[in-house]
Amino acid sequence: MNRGWRILTVALVAVVVLGATATAAIRSGISGEGLLFTLGTISLLATGALLVLRVPENRLSWVMLFVALGDGLVNAADGTTPGSLLEIVGGVALFALVLPGLGVFVPLWFPTGRALTSRWRWVSAVATTGVIGLIGGWAMLALQGAGSADVDSCVSVATCANILGLLLILVGIVAAIVSLVVRWIRSRGVERLQMKWLVLAFVVFLIGVLAEFGGFQGSVVANVFLPAGFILIPVTIGIAVTRYRLYEIDRILSRTVTYVIVVALLGAAYFVGLTAMTSFLPDGSPLAVAGSTLAAAALFNPVRKRVQTWVDRRFNRSRYDHQRVMDRFAGSLRDRVDSEEVVDGWVGVVAQTMQPASVSVWVREPS
């Protein structure tokens, strides 16, 4: 998938997640626990979007993004009528995206996007089987109007499939976290630093999951550890990405800040222009919208370049300084005719920007 399609996918997911979360908050209000889950959703969305834009080849990036999508759909279904289409969609999103994605595939694949060894691939198969059984059983219960709560005993095909699927997913969660701990024990150096906080986050999340589905639903342990683990997982992954340069994501962070500022400035310019032109043109004239849109489009590149320079100067100083050194050297080539001066200047640029231990230059003698 090229960059344009990735940006469109991220934008669509962001619209769905933020819209669904805002709708759920307006409908039911936000409690202390609900606020934690909302912050976790936003953290998942931000981390997944950044990773998809920077490292789309890593499956972990897409897992994070679609977990955020599933969580947004779960938020939208919260408090709806049992057996309604929206409740079924929310249940499928919970059991197909959020629970296996966050509980199984993130710890199983972090940070490389692959299982620790081929021996751990069975965890993915077990979790996938559990998802299929859980979705099938839960959907049948929801269509019958029984809801997902009637899974205390195996009294029908639907409840048996539901219970078995849930057990398989829980087995997958435990096995994936064990895999994460083993990977952490085997890791060394920077990789160990990248993983230590994520291990802690998943321990907290596992305690909450076991309390929620182990007969302690609504207890203090479930109400505290489950949302705390949910928000810690994307936060710790974000720390690993930015603090320890796991995916060298500094540049995409700089671009994100730039485009947020540019969109805000162009939006303000659009509304100011639209207001000004509406006051001079007849009511209902499409020229105001067309003129404001063209003006905003014309301003995009100049504004983007100026904002990018400002952001690099303050938040990405090393890159900004390196660019200035290279531009200055490129400009000085117009005045240099001696090859030795050009070589000396080039060596100076390399030493200043790359800071190598040594620099050697081979110059071919003219034949």
JSON list of N, CA, C and O in Angstrom, two decimals, residues 56-98:
[
{"chain": "A", "resi": 56, "resn": "PRO", "atom": "N", "xyz": [4.98, 0.62, 7.67]},
{"chain": "A", "resi": 56, "resn": "PRO", "atom": "CA", "xyz": [3.81, -0.19, 7.31]},
{"chain": "A", "resi": 56, "resn": "PRO", "atom": "C", "xyz": [4.14, -1.66, 7.10]},
{"chain": "A", "resi": 56, "resn": "PRO", "atom": "O", "xyz": [3.24, -2.50, 7.16]},
{"chain": "A", "resi": 57, "resn": "GLU", "atom": "N", "xyz": [5.41, -1.98, 6.87]},
{"chain": "A", "resi": 57, "resn": "GLU", "atom": "CA", "xyz": [5.77, -3.39, 6.66]},
{"chain": "A", "resi": 57, "resn": "GLU", "atom": "C", "xyz": [5.74, -4.19, 7.95]},
{"chain": "A", "resi": 57, "resn": "GLU", "atom": "O", "xyz": [5.72, -5.42, 7.92]},
{"chain": "A", "resi": 58, "resn": "ASN", "atom": "N", "xyz": [5.73, -3.52, 9.08]},
{"chain": "A", "resi": 58, "resn": "ASN", "atom": "CA", "xyz": [5.67, -4.20, 10.37]},
{"chain": "A", "resi": 58, "resn": "ASN", "atom": "C", "xyz": [4.20, -4.45, 10.73]},
{"chain": "A", "resi": 58, "resn": "ASN", "atom": "O", "xyz": [3.42, -3.51, 10.86]},
{"chain": "A", "resi": 59, "resn": "ARG", "atom": "N", "xyz": [3.82, -5.72, 10.89]},
{"chain": "A", "resi": 59, "resn": "ARG", "atom": "CA", "xyz": [2.42, -6.06, 11.16]},
{"chain": "A", "resi": 59, "resn": "ARG", "atom": "C", "xyz": [1.91, -5.45, 12.46]},
{"chain": "A", "resi": 59, "resn": "ARG", "atom": "O", "xyz": [0.71, -5.22, 12.62]},
{"chain": "A", "resi": 60, "resn": "LEU", "atom": "N", "xyz": [2.81, -5.18, 13.37]},
{"chain": "A", "resi": 60, "resn": "LEU", "atom": "CA", "xyz": [2.40, -4.58, 14.63]},
{"chain": "A", "resi": 60, "resn": "LEU", "atom": "C", "xyz": [1.75, -3.21, 14.42]},
{"chain": "A", "resi": 60, "resn": "LEU", "atom": "O", "xyz": [0.84, -2.82, 15.15]},
{"chain": "A", "resi": 61, "resn": "SER", "atom": "N", "xyz": [2.19, -2.48, 13.40]},
{"chain": "A", "resi": 61, "resn": "SER", "atom": "CA", "xyz": [1.63, -1.15, 13.12]},
{"chain": "A", "resi": 61, "resn": "SER", "atom": "C", "xyz": [0.14, -1.26, 12.80]},
{"chain": "A", "resi": 61, "resn": "SER", "atom": "O", "xyz": [-0.68, -0.50, 13.34]},
{"chain": "A", "resi": 62, "resn": "TRP", "atom": "N", "xyz": [-0.22, -2.19, 11.94]},
{"chain": "A", "resi": 62, "resn": "TRP", "atom": "CA", "xyz": [-1.63, -2.35, 11.54]},
{"chain": "A", "resi": 62, "resn": "TRP", "atom": "C", "xyz": [-2.46, -2.92, 12.68]},
{"chain": "A", "resi": 62, "resn": "TRP", "atom": "O", "xyz": [-3.65, -2.57, 12.82]},
{"chain": "A", "resi": 63, "resn": "VAL", "atom": "N", "xyz": [-1.86, -3.78, 13.50]},
{"chain": "A", "resi": 63, "resn": "VAL", "atom": "CA", "xyz": [-2.59, -4.29, 14.66]},
{"chain": "A", "resi": 63, "resn": "VAL", "atom": "C", "xyz": [-2.98, -3.14, 15.58]},
{"chain": "A", "resi": 63, "resn": "VAL", "atom": "O", "xyz": [-4.13, -3.04, 16.03]},
{"chain": "A", "resi": 64, "resn": "MET", "atom": "N", "xyz": [-2.05, -2.24, 15.86]},
{"chain": "A", "resi": 64, "resn": "MET", "atom": "CA", "xyz": [-2.34, -1.11, 16.74]},
{"chain": "A", "resi": 64, "resn": "MET", "atom": "C", "xyz": [-3.44, -0.23, 16.16]},
{"chain": "A", "resi": 64, "resn": "MET", "atom": "O", "xyz": [-4.35, 0.22, 16.88]},
{"chain": "A", "resi": 65, "resn": "LEU", "atom": "N", "xyz": [-3.39, 0.02, 14.85]},
{"chain": "A", "resi": 65, "resn": "LEU", "atom": "CA", "xyz": [-4.39, 0.89, 14.22]},
{"chain": "A", "resi": 65, "resn": "LEU", "atom": "C", "xyz": [-5.77, 0.25, 14.27]},
{"chain": "A", "resi": 65, "resn": "LEU", "atom": "O", "xyz": [-6.77, 0.91, 14.61]},
{"chain": "A", "resi": 66, "resn": "PHE", "atom": "N", "xyz": [-5.86, -1.05, 13.97]},
{"chain": "A", "resi": 66, "resn": "PHE", "atom": "CA", "xyz": [-7.18, -1.69, 13.94]},
{"chain": "A", "resi": 66, "resn": "PHE", "atom": "C", "xyz": [-7.70, -2.01, 15.34]},
{"chain": "A", "resi": 66, "resn": "PHE", "atom": "O", "xyz": [-8.91, -2.14, 15.52]},
{"chain": "A", "resi": 67, "resn": "VAL", "atom": "N", "xyz": [-6.82, -2.13, 16.31]},
{"chain": "A", "resi": 67, "resn": "VAL", "atom": "CA", "xyz": [-7.29, -2.21, 17.69]},
{"chain": "A", "resi": 67, "resn": "VAL", "atom": "C", "xyz": [-7.97, -0.90, 18.08]},
{"chain": "A", "resi": 67, "resn": "VAL", "atom": "O", "xyz": [-9.03, -0.89, 18.74]},
{"chain": "A", "resi": 68, "resn": "ALA", "atom": "N", "xyz": [-7.38, 0.23, 17.66]},
{"chain": "A", "resi": 68, "resn": "ALA", "atom": "CA", "xyz": [-8.02, 1.53, 17.92]},
{"chain": "A", "resi": 68, "resn": "ALA", "atom": "C", "xyz": [-9.36, 1.63, 17.22]},
{"chain": "A", "resi": 68, "resn": "ALA", "atom": "O", "xyz": [-10.34, 2.14, 17.79]},
{"chain": "A", "resi": 69, "resn": "LEU", "atom": "N", "xyz": [-9.45, 1.12, 15.97]},
{"chain": "A", "resi": 69, "resn": "LEU", "atom": "CA", "xyz": [-10.73, 1.11, 15.26]},
{"chain": "A", "resi": 69, "resn": "LEU", "atom": "C", "xyz": [-11.76, 0.27, 16.00]},
{"chain": "A", "resi": 69, "resn": "LEU", "atom": "O", "xyz": [-12.92, 0.69, 16.18]},
{"chain": "A", "resi": 70, "resn": "GLY", "atom": "N", "xyz": [-11.36, -0.93, 16.42]},
{"chain": "A", "resi": 70, "resn": "GLY", "atom": "CA", "xyz": [-12.29, -1.79, 17.15]},
{"chain": "A", "resi": 70, "resn": "GLY", "atom": "C", "xyz": [-12.74, -1.16, 18.45]},
{"chain": "A", "resi": 70, "resn": "GLY", "atom": "O", "xyz": [-13.93, -1.25, 18.82]},
{"chain": "A", "resi": 71, "resn": "ASP", "atom": "N", "xyz": [-11.83, -0.49, 19.15]},
{"chain": "A", "resi": 71, "resn": "ASP", "atom": "CA", "xyz": [-12.21, 0.15, 20.40]},
{"chain": "A", "resi": 71, "resn": "ASP", "atom": "C", "xyz": [-13.19, 1.29, 20.16]},
{"chain": "A", "resi": 71, "resn": "ASP", "atom": "O", "xyz": [-14.10, 1.51, 20.96]},
{"chain": "A", "resi": 72, "resn": "GLY", "atom": "N", "xyz": [-13.01, 2.02, 19.05]},
{"chain": "A", "resi": 72, "resn": "GLY", "atom": "CA", "xyz": [-13.97, 3.06, 18.73]},
{"chain": "A", "resi": 72, "resn": "GLY", "atom": "C", "xyz": [-15.36, 2.50, 18.47]},
{"chain": "A", "resi": 72, "resn": "GLY", "atom": "O", "xyz": [-16.37, 3.07, 18.91]},
{"chain": "A", "resi": 73, "resn": "LEU", "atom": "N", "xyz": [-15.44, 1.36, 17.78]},
{"chain": "A", "resi": 73, "resn": "LEU", "atom": "CA", "xyz": [-16.74, 0.72, 17.52]},
{"chain": "A", "resi": 73, "resn": "LEU", "atom": "C", "xyz": [-17.37, 0.20, 18.81]},
{"chain": "A", "resi": 73, "resn": "LEU", "atom": "O", "xyz": [-18.59, 0.25, 18.98]},
{"chain": "A", "resi": 74, "resn": "VAL", "atom": "N", "xyz": [-16.52, -0.30, 19.71]},
{"chain": "A", "resi": 74, "resn": "VAL", "atom": "CA", "xyz": [-17.03, -0.74, 21.01]},
{"chain": "A", "resi": 74, "resn": "VAL", "atom": "C", "xyz": [-17.61, 0.45, 21.77]},
{"chain": "A", "resi": 74, "resn": "VAL", "atom": "O", "xyz": [-18.68, 0.34, 22.41]},
{"chain": "A", "resi": 75, "resn": "ASN", "atom": "N", "xyz": [-16.93, 1.58, 21.72]},
{"chain": "A", "resi": 75, "resn": "ASN", "atom": "CA", "xyz": [-17.45, 2.79, 22.37]},
{"chain": "A", "resi": 75, "resn": "ASN", "atom": "C", "xyz": [-18.80, 3.19, 21.79]},
{"chain": "A", "resi": 75, "resn": "ASN", "atom": "O", "xyz": [-19.71, 3.59, 22.52]},
{"chain": "A", "resi": 76, "resn": "ALA", "atom": "N", "xyz": [-18.92, 3.10, 20.46]},
{"chain": "A", "resi": 76, "resn": "ALA", "atom": "CA", "xyz": [-20.18, 3.50, 19.81]},
{"chain": "A", "resi": 76, "resn": "ALA", "atom": "C", "xyz": [-21.32, 2.59, 20.22]},
{"chain": "A", "resi": 76, "resn": "ALA", "atom": "O", "xyz": [-22.48, 3.02, 20.30]},
{"chain": "A", "resi": 77, "resn": "ALA", "atom": "N", "xyz": [-21.02, 1.29, 20.46]},
{"chain": "A", "resi": 77, "resn": "ALA", "atom": "CA", "xyz": [-22.07, 0.33, 20.80]},
{"chain": "A", "resi": 77, "resn": "ALA", "atom": "C", "xyz": [-22.44, 0.34, 22.28]},
{"chain": "A", "resi": 77, "resn": "ALA", "atom": "O", "xyz": [-23.44, -0.27, 22.67]},
{"chain": "A", "resi": 78, "resn": "ASP", "atom": "N", "xyz": [-21.65, 1.04, 23.10]},
{"chain": "A", "resi": 78, "resn": "ASP", "atom": "CA", "xyz": [-21.89, 1.03, 24.54]},
{"chain": "A", "resi": 78, "resn": "ASP", "atom": "C", "xyz": [-23.24, 1.68, 24.86]},
{"chain": "A", "resi": 78, "resn": "ASP", "atom": "O", "xyz": [-23.52, 2.82, 24.47]},
{"chain": "A", "resi": 79, "resn": "GLY", "atom": "N", "xyz": [-24.09, 0.96, 25.56]},
{"chain": "A", "resi": 79, "resn": "GLY", "atom": "CA", "xyz": [-25.37, 1.50, 25.99]},
{"chain": "A", "resi": 79, "resn": "GLY", "atom": "C", "xyz": [-26.47, 1.40, 24.97]},
{"chain": "A", "resi": 79, "resn": "GLY", "atom": "O", "xyz": [-27.57, 1.93, 25.19]},
{"chain": "A", "resi": 80, "resn": "THR", "atom": "N", "xyz": [-26.25, 0.72, 23.83]},
{"chain": "A", "resi": 80, "resn": "THR", "atom": "CA", "xyz": [-27.29, 0.58, 22.81]},
{"chain": "A", "resi": 80, "resn": "THR", "atom": "C", "xyz": [-28.22, -0.58, 23.15]},
{"chain": "A", "resi": 80, "resn": "THR", "atom": "O", "xyz": [-27.97, -1.36, 24.07]},
{"chain": "A", "resi": 81, "resn": "THR", "atom": "N", "xyz": [-29.29, -0.73, 22.38]},
{"chain": "A", "resi": 81, "resn": "THR", "atom": "CA", "xyz": [-30.29, -1.76, 22.63]},
{"chain": "A", "resi": 81, "resn": "THR", "atom": "C", "xyz": [-29.70, -3.15, 22.39]},
{"chain": "A", "resi": 81, "resn": "THR", "atom": "O", "xyz": [-29.08, -3.40, 21.35]},
{"chain": "A", "resi": 82, "resn": "PRO", "atom": "N", "xyz": [-29.89, -4.09, 23.34]},
{"chain": "A", "resi": 82, "resn": "PRO", "atom": "CA", "xyz": [-29.39, -5.46, 23.14]},
{"chain": "A", "resi": 82, "resn": "PRO", "atom": "C", "xyz": [-30.00, -6.09, 21.89]},
{"chain": "A", "resi": 82, "resn": "PRO", "atom": "O", "xyz": [-31.20, -6.00, 21.66]},
{"chain": "A", "resi": 83, "resn": "GLY", "atom": "N", "xyz": [-29.16, -6.72, 21.08]},
{"chain": "A", "resi": 83, "resn": "GLY", "atom": "CA", "xyz": [-29.61, -7.35, 19.85]},
{"chain": "A", "resi": 83, "resn": "GLY", "atom": "C", "xyz": [-29.66, -6.44, 18.66]},
{"chain": "A", "resi": 83, "resn": "GLY", "atom": "O", "xyz": [-29.94, -6.89, 17.54]},
{"chain": "A", "resi": 84, "resn": "SER", "atom": "N", "xyz": [-29.38, -5.14, 18.85]},
{"chain": "A", "resi": 84, "resn": "SER", "atom": "CA", "xyz": [-29.39, -4.21, 17.72]},
{"chain": "A", "resi": 84, "resn": "SER", "atom": "C", "xyz": [-28.13, -4.42, 16.87]},
{"chain": "A", "resi": 84, "resn": "SER", "atom": "O", "xyz": [-27.15, -5.03, 17.29]},
{"chain": "A", "resi": 85, "resn": "LEU", "atom": "N", "xyz": [-28.19, -3.89, 15.65]},
{"chain": "A", "resi": 85, "resn": "LEU", "atom": "CA", "xyz": [-27.06, -4.04, 14.73]},
{"chain": "A", "resi": 85, "resn": "LEU", "atom": "C", "xyz": [-25.80, -3.40, 15.30]},
{"chain": "A", "resi": 85, "resn": "LEU", "atom": "O", "xyz": [-24.70, -3.96, 15.19]},
{"chain": "A", "resi": 86, "resn": "LEU", "atom": "N", "xyz": [-25.94, -2.23, 15.92]},
{"chain": "A", "resi": 86, "resn": "LEU", "atom": "CA", "xyz": [-24.77, -1.54, 16.46]},
{"chain": "A", "resi": 86, "resn": "LEU", "atom": "C", "xyz": [-24.14, -2.33, 17.61]},
{"chain": "A", "resi": 86, "resn": "LEU", "atom": "O", "xyz": [-22.91, -2.39, 17.73]},
{"chain": "A", "resi": 87, "resn": "GLU", "atom": "N", "xyz": [-24.98, -2.99, 18.42]},
{"chain": "A", "resi": 87, "resn": "GLU", "atom": "CA", "xyz": [-24.43, -3.79, 19.51]},
{"chain": "A", "resi": 87, "resn": "GLU", "atom": "C", "xyz": [-23.69, -5.00, 18.96]},
{"chain": "A", "resi": 87, "resn": "GLU", "atom": "O", "xyz": [-22.64, -5.40, 19.47]},
{"chain": "A", "resi": 88, "resn": "ILE", "atom": "N", "xyz": [-24.23, -5.61, 17.89]},
{"chain": "A", "resi": 88, "resn": "ILE", "atom": "CA", "xyz": [-23.55, -6.75, 17.27]},
{"chain": "A", "resi": 88, "resn": "ILE", "atom": "C", "xyz": [-22.21, -6.33, 16.69]},
{"chain": "A", "resi": 88, "resn": "ILE", "atom": "O", "xyz": [-21.19, -7.01, 16.85]},
{"chain": "A", "resi": 89, "resn": "VAL", "atom": "N", "xyz": [-22.19, -5.17, 16.02]},
{"chain": "A", "resi": 89, "resn": "VAL", "atom": "CA", "xyz": [-20.94, -4.66, 15.45]},
{"chain": "A", "resi": 89, "resn": "VAL", "atom": "C", "xyz": [-19.92, -4.39, 16.56]},
{"chain": "A", "resi": 89, "resn": "VAL", "atom": "O", "xyz": [-18.74, -4.73, 16.44]},
{"chain": "A", "resi": 90, "resn": "GLY", "atom": "N", "xyz": [-20.39, -3.80, 17.66]},
{"chain": "A", "resi": 90, "resn": "GLY", "atom": "CA", "xyz": [-19.48, -3.54, 18.77]},
{"chain": "A", "resi": 90, "resn": "GLY", "atom": "C", "xyz": [-18.93, -4.81, 19.39]},
{"chain": "A", "resi": 90, "resn": "GLY", "atom": "O", "xyz": [-17.74, -4.89, 19.73]},
{"chain": "A", "resi": 91, "resn": "GLY", "atom": "N", "xyz": [-19.79, -5.84, 19.53]},
{"chain": "A", "resi": 91, "resn": "GLY", "atom": "CA", "xyz": [-19.32, -7.10, 20.07]},
{"chain": "A", "resi": 91, "resn": "GLY", "atom": "C", "xyz": [-18.31, -7.78, 19.17]},
{"chain": "A", "resi": 91, "resn": "GLY", "atom": "O", "xyz": [-17.29, -8.30, 19.64]},
{"chain": "A", "resi": 92, "resn": "VAL", "atom": "N", "xyz": [-18.58, -7.78, 17.86]},
{"chain": "A", "resi": 92, "resn": "VAL", "atom": "CA", "xyz": [-17.63, -8.36, 16.91]},
{"chain": "A", "resi": 92, "resn": "VAL", "atom": "C", "xyz": [-16.31, -7.61, 16.94]},
{"chain": "A", "resi": 92, "resn": "VAL", "atom": "O", "xyz": [-15.22, -8.22, 16.90]},
{"chain": "A", "resi": 93, "resn": "ALA", "atom": "N", "xyz": [-16.37, -6.27, 17.04]},
{"chain": "A", "resi": 93, "resn": "ALA", "atom": "CA", "xyz": [-15.13, -5.49, 17.11]},
{"chain": "A", "resi": 93, "resn": "ALA", "atom": "C", "xyz": [-14.34, -5.81, 18.37]},
{"chain": "A", "resi": 93, "resn": "ALA", "atom": "O", "xyz": [-13.10, -5.91, 18.33]},
{"chain": "A", "resi": 94, "resn": "LEU", "atom": "N", "xyz": [-15.04, -5.99, 19.48]},
{"chain": "A", "resi": 94, "resn": "LEU", "atom": "CA", "xyz": [-14.35, -6.32, 20.74]},
{"chain": "A", "resi": 94, "resn": "LEU", "atom": "C", "xyz": [-13.65, -7.66, 20.64]},
{"chain": "A", "resi": 94, "resn": "LEU", "atom": "O", "xyz": [-12.47, -7.80, 21.02]},
{"chain": "A", "resi": 95, "resn": "PHE", "atom": "N", "xyz": [-14.36, -8.68, 20.12]},
{"chain": "A", "resi": 95, "resn": "PHE", "atom": "CA", "xyz": [-13.82, -10.02, 20.11]},
{"chain": "A", "resi": 95, "resn": "PHE", "atom": "C", "xyz": [-12.91, -10.31, 18.92]},
{"chain": "A", "resi": 95, "resn": "PHE", "atom": "O", "xyz": [-12.09, -11.24, 18.98]},
{"chain": "A", "resi": 96, "resn": "ALA", "atom": "N", "xyz": [-13.04, -9.54, 17.83]},
{"chain": "A", "resi": 96, "resn": "ALA", "atom": "CA", "xyz": [-12.22, -9.79, 16.64]},
{"chain": "A", "resi": 96, "resn": "ALA", "atom": "C", "xyz": [-11.02, -8.87, 16.54]},
{"chain": "A", "resi": 96, "resn": "ALA", "atom": "O", "xyz": [-10.02, -9.22, 15.91]},
{"chain": "A", "resi": 97, "resn": "LEU", "atom": "N", "xyz": [-11.09, -7.68, 17.15]},
{"chain": "A", "resi": 97, "resn": "LEU", "atom": "CA", "xyz": [-10.02, -6.70, 17.00]},
{"chain": "A", "resi": 97, "resn": "LEU", "atom": "C", "xyz": [-9.34, -6.36, 18.33]},
{"chain": "A", "resi": 97, "resn": "LEU", "atom": "O", "xyz": [-8.13, -6.49, 18.45]},
{"chain": "A", "resi": 98, "resn": "VAL", "atom": "N", "xyz": [-10.12, -5.94, 19.30]},
{"chain": "A", "resi": 98, "resn": "VAL", "atom": "CA", "xyz": [-9.53, -5.39, 20.52]},
{"chain": "A", "resi": 98, "resn": "VAL", "atom": "C", "xyz": [-8.89, -6.49, 21.37]},
{"chain": "A", "resi": 98, "resn": "VAL", "atom": "O", "xyz": [-7.69, -6.43, 21.68]}
]
